[in-house]
CSV table of C-alpha atoms and ligand atoms in Angstrom, one decimal:
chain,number,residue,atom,x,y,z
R,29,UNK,CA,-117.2,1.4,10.4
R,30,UNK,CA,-113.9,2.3,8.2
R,31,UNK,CA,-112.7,5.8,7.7
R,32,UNK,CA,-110.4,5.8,4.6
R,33,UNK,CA,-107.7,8.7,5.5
R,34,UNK,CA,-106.0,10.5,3.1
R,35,UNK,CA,-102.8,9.7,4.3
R,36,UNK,CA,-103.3,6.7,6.1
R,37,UNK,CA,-105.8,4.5,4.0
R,38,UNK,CA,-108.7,2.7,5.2
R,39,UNK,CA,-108.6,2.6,9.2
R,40,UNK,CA,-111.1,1.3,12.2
R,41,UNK,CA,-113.0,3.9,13.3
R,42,UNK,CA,-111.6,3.4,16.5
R,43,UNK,CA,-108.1,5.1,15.4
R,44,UNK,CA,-110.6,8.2,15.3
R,45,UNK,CA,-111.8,11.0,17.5
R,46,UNK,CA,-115.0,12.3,16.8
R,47,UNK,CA,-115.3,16.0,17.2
R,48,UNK,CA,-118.9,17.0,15.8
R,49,UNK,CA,-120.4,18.9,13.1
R,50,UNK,CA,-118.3,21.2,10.6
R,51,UNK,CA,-120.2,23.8,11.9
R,52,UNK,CA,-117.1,23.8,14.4
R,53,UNK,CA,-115.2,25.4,11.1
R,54,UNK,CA,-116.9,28.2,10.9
R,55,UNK,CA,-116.5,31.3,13.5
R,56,UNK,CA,-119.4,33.6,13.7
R,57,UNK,CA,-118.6,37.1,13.4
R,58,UNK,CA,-117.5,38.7,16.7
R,59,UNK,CA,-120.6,40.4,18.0
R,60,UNK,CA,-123.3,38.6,16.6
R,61,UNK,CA,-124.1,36.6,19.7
R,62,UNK,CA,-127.2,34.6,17.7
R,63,UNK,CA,-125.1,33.2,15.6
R,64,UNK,CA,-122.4,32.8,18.5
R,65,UNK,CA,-125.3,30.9,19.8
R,66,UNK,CA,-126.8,28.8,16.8
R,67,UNK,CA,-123.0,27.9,16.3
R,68,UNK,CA,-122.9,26.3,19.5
R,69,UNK,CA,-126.0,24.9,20.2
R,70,UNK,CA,-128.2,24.1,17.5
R,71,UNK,CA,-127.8,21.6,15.4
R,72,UNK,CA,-129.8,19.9,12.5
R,73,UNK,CA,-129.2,16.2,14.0
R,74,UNK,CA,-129.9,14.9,10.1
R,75,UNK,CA,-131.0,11.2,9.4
R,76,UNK,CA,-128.7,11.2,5.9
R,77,UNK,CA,-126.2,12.6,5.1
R,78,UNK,CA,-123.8,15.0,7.4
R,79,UNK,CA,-120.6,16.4,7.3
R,80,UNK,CA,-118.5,16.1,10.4
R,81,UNK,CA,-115.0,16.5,12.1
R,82,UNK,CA,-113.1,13.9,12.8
R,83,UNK,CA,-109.4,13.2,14.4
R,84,UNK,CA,-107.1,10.5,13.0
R,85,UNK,CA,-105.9,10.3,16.7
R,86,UNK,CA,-104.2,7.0,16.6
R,87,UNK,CA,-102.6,8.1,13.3
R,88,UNK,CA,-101.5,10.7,11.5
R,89,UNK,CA,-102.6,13.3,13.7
R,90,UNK,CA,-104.9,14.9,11.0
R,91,UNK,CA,-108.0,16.8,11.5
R,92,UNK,CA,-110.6,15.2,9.0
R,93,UNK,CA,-113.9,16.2,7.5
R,94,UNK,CA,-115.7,12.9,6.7
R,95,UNK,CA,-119.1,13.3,4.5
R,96,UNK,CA,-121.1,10.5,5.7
R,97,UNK,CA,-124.4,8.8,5.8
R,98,UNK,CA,-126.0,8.4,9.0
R,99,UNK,CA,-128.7,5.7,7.9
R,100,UNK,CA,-126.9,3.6,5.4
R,101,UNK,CA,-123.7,4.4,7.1
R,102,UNK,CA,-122.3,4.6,4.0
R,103,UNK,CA,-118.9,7.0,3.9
R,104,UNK,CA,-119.0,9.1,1.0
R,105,UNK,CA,-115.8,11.2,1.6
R,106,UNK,CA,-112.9,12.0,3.4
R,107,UNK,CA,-110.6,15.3,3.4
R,108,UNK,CA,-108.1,17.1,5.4
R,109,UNK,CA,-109.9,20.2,7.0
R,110,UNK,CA,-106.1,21.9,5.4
R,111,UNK,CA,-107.3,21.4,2.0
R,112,UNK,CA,-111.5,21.6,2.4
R,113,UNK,CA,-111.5,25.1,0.2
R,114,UNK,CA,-113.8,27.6,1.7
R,115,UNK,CA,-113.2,27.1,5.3
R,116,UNK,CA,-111.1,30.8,5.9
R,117,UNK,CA,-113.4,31.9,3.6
R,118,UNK,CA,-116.6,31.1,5.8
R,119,UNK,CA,-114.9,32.1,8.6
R,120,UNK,CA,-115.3,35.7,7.4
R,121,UNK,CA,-118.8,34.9,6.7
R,122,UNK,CA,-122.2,36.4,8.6
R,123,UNK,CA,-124.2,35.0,10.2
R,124,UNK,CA,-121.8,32.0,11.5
R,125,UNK,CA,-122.9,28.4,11.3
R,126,UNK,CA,-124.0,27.7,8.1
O,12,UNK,CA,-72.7,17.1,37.6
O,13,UNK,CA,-71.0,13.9,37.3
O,14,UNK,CA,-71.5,11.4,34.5
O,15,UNK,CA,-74.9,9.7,34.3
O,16,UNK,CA,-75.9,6.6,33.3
O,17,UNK,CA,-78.2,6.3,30.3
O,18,UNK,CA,-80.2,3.6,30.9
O,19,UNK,CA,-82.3,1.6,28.3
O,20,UNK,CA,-86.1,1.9,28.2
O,21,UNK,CA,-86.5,-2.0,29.3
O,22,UNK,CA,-82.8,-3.5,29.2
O,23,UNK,CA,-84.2,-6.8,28.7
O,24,UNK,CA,-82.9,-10.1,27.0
O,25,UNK,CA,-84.4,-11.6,23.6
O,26,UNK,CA,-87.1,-13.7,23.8
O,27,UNK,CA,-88.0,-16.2,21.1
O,28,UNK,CA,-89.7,-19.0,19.1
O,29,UNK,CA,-87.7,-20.6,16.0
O,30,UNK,CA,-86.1,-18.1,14.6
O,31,UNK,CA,-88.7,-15.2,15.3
O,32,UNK,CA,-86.8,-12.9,18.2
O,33,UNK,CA,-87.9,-10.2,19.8
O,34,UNK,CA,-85.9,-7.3,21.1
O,35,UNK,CA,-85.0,-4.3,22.4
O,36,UNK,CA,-83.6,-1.7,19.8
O,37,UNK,CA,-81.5,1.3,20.9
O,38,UNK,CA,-82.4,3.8,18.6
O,39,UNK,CA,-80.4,6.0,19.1
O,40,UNK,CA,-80.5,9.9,18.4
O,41,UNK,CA,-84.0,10.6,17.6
O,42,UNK,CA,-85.1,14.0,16.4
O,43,UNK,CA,-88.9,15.4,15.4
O,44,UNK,CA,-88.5,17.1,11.8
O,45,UNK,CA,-92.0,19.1,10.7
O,46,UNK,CA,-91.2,21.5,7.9
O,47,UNK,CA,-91.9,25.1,7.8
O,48,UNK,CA,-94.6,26.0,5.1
O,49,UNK,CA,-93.3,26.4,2.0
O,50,UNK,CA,-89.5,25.8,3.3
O,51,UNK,CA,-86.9,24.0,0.8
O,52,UNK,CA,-85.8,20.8,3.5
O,53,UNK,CA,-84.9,18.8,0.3
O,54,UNK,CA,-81.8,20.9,-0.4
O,55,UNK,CA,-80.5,20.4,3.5
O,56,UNK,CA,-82.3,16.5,3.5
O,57,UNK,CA,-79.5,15.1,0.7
O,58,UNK,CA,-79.3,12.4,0.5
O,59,UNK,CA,-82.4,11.6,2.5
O,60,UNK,CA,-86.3,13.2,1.2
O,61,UNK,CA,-89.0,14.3,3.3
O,62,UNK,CA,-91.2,11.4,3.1
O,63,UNK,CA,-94.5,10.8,1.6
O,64,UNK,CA,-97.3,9.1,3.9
O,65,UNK,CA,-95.9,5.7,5.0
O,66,UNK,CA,-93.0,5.7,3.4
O,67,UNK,CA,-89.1,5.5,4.9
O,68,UNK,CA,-86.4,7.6,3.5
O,69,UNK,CA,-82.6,6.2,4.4
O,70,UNK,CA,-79.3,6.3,3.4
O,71,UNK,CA,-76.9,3.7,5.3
O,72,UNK,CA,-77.9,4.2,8.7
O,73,UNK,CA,-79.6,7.2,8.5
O,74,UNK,CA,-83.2,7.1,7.8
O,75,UNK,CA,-85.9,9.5,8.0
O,76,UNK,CA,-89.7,7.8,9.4
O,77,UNK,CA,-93.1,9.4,8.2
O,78,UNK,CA,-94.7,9.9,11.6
O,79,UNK,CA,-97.7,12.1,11.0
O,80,UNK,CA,-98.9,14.9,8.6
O,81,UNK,CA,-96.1,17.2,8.0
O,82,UNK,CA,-94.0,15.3,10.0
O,83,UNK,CA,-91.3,12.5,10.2
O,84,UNK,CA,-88.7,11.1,12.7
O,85,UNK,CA,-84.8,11.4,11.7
O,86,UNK,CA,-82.6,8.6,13.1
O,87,UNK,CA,-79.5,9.6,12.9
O,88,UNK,CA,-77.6,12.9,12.8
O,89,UNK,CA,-79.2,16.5,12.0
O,90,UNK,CA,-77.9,18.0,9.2
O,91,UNK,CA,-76.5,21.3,9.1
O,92,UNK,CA,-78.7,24.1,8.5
O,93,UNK,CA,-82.1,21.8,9.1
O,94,UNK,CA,-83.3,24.3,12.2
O,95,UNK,CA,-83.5,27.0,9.8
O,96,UNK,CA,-86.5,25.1,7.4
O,97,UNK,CA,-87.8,22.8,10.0
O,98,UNK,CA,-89.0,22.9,13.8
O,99,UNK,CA,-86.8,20.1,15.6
O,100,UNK,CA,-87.7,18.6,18.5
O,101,UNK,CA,-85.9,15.7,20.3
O,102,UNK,CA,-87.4,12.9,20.6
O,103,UNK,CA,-84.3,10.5,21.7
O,104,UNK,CA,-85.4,9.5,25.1
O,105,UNK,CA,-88.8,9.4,24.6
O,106,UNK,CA,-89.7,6.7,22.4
O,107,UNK,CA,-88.8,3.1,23.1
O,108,UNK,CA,-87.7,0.7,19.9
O,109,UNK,CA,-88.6,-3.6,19.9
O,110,UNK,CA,-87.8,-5.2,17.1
O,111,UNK,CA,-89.7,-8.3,15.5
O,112,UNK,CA,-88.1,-10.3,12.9
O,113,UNK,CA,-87.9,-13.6,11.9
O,114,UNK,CA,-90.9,-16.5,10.8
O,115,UNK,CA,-94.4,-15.5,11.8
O,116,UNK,CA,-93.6,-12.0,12.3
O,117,UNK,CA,-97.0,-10.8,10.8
O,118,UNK,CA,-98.7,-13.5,12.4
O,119,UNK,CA,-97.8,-12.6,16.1
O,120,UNK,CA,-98.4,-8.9,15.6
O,121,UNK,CA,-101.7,-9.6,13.8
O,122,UNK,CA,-102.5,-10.1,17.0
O,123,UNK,CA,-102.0,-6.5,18.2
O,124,UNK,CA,-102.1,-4.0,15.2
O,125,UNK,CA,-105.5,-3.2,13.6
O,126,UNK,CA,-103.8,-3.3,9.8
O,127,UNK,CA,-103.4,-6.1,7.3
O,128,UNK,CA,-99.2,-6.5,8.0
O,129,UNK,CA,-98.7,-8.7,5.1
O,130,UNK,CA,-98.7,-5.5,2.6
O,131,UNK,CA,-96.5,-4.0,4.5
O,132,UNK,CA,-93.0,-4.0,2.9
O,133,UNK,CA,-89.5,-2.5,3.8
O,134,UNK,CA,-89.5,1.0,3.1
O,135,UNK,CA,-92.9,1.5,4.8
O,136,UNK,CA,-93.8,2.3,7.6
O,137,UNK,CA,-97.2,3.4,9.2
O,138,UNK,CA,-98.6,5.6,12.5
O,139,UNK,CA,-101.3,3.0,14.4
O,140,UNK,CA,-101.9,1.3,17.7
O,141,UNK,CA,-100.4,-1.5,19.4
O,142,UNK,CA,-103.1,-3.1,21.5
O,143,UNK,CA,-104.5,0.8,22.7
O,144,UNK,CA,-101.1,2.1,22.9
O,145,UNK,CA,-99.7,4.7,20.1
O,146,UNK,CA,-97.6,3.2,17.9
O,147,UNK,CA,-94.7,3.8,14.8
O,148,UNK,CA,-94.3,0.6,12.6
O,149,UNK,CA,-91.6,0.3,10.5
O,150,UNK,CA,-91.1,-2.7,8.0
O,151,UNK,CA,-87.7,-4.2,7.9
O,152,UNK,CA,-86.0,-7.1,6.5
O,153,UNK,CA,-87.7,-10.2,7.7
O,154,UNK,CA,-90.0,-7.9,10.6
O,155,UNK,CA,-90.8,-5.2,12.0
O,156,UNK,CA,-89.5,-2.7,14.1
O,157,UNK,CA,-92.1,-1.5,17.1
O,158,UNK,CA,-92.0,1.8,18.4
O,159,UNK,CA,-94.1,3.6,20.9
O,160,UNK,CA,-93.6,5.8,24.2
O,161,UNK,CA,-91.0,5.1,26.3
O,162,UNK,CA,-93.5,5.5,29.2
O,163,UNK,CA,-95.0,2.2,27.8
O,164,UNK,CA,-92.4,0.1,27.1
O,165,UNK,CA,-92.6,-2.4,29.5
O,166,UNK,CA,-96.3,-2.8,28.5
O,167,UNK,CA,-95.5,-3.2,24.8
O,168,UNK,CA,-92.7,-5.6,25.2
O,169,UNK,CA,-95.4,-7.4,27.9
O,170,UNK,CA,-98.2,-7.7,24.5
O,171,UNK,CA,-95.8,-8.5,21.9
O,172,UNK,CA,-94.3,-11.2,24.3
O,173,UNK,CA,-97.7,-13.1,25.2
O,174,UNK,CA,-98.6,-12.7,21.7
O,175,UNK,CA,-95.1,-14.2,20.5
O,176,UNK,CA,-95.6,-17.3,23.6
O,177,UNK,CA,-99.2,-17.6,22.5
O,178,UNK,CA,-98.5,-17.8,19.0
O,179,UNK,CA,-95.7,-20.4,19.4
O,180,UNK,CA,-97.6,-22.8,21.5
O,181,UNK,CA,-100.1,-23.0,18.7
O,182,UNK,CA,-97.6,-23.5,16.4
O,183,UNK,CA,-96.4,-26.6,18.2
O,184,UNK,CA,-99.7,-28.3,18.4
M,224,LIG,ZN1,-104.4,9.4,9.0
């Protein structure tokens, strides 16, 4: 498997760390320990397609969000988590994991 | 205090096949430059420029090494004024240099670094791994220049040797 950095270029996957859903983006309001919870713990576990974070560890040191496809393995995109719009903005969001 | 010795990461010979050499690189002063957001480090960086992904900015012997997002490595002095738009950190004892240059060059690090080296041209540089270890490669006239933790040095120069001995005893047969 290739990851294609936007810095880097195409890299082995093994330059990366995996971190785990984008869920991990998102903060859940302070208080609402369900979605403090869902955030954590549940998660959709999706044969298709998923959106993850990733860390070009051996690299450029850049936290990734890599839109992917878990059955054909197919990698559809790659961004820095800086420039994915949205994120601050969810982070003010109810309800917490989206 | 009295006056230390600096001592060299490895302070070891050349080793070689042909003309391909491998060796140890004193890199002198070595400083960490990540610019503040939004900060104007062009105006203090003449003649050097912050560089883009991969790429080496240097004037005589200064030069100035992308190393990571929002970051690159100054060999050289600081210039006046950069602490103000940048955070420095430095970085001169902490990174060892080996330098690879001559014919087969590509070949023996092919051995070691997960990229296609032949597109790799001076002026360019990239952040990778040598075997598992962490490493900055910079393209130079006729090689490469190898740098990765000082704490690994020894281990580095150990790989890229092997690989250079392995490499030349093919060549011969
Ligand atoms: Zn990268």
């Amino acid at each position: 498997m290739r990851i294609t950095c936007p810095l880097c270029g195409p890299r082995d996957r093994r330059e990366f760390y995996y971190y785990g859903s984008e869920d991990y983006l998102t903060q859940p309001e302070v208080g609402d320990l369900d979605a403090v919870d869902a955030q954590l713990h549940l998660r959709d576990n999706v044969a298709g397609r998923v959106r993850d974070v990733w860390y070009h560890e051996a690299g450029c040191a850049s936290w990734l969000v890599v839109t992917r496809d878990t059955v054909s393995h197919a990698v559809e995109k790659v961004e820095l988590v800086a420039n994915v719009k949205g994120i601050l903005a969810k982070t003010k969001l109810k309800g917490g994991a989206a | 205090m009295g006056n230390l010795i600096a001592k060299r990461p490895l302070g070891v010979d050349p080793v070689g096949h042909g003309d391909l050499v491998l060796a140890e690189v004193d890199l002198g002063r070595v400083t960490s430059v990540a610019p503040f957001a939004g900060a104007d480090v062009a105006r203090v960086l003449k003649p050097l420029v912050f560089p883009a992904p991969g790429v080496v900015s240097s004037k005589g012997d200064a030069r100035l090494v992308w190393t990571g997002r929002g970051q690159a490595f100054l060999f050289g002095a600081v210039p006046e004024g950069l602490g103000a738009v940048a955070a420095l950190s430095d970085q001169s004892d902490g990174w060892a240099g080996l330098s690879l240059t001559g014919t087969g060059a590509v070949d023996v690090l092919a051995r070691l670094v997960p990229l296609d080296l032949r597109a790799l041209v001076p002026g360019q540089c990239a952040r990778t791994t040598l075997g598992h270890m962490p490493l900055i490669l910079i393209a130079v006239f006729g090689g490469f220049e190898v740098l990765v933790f000082r704490s690994m040095a020894r281990s580095a120069w150990h790989e890229v040797e092997q690989a250079l001995r392995m490499w030349g005893a093919r060549a011969q047969c």
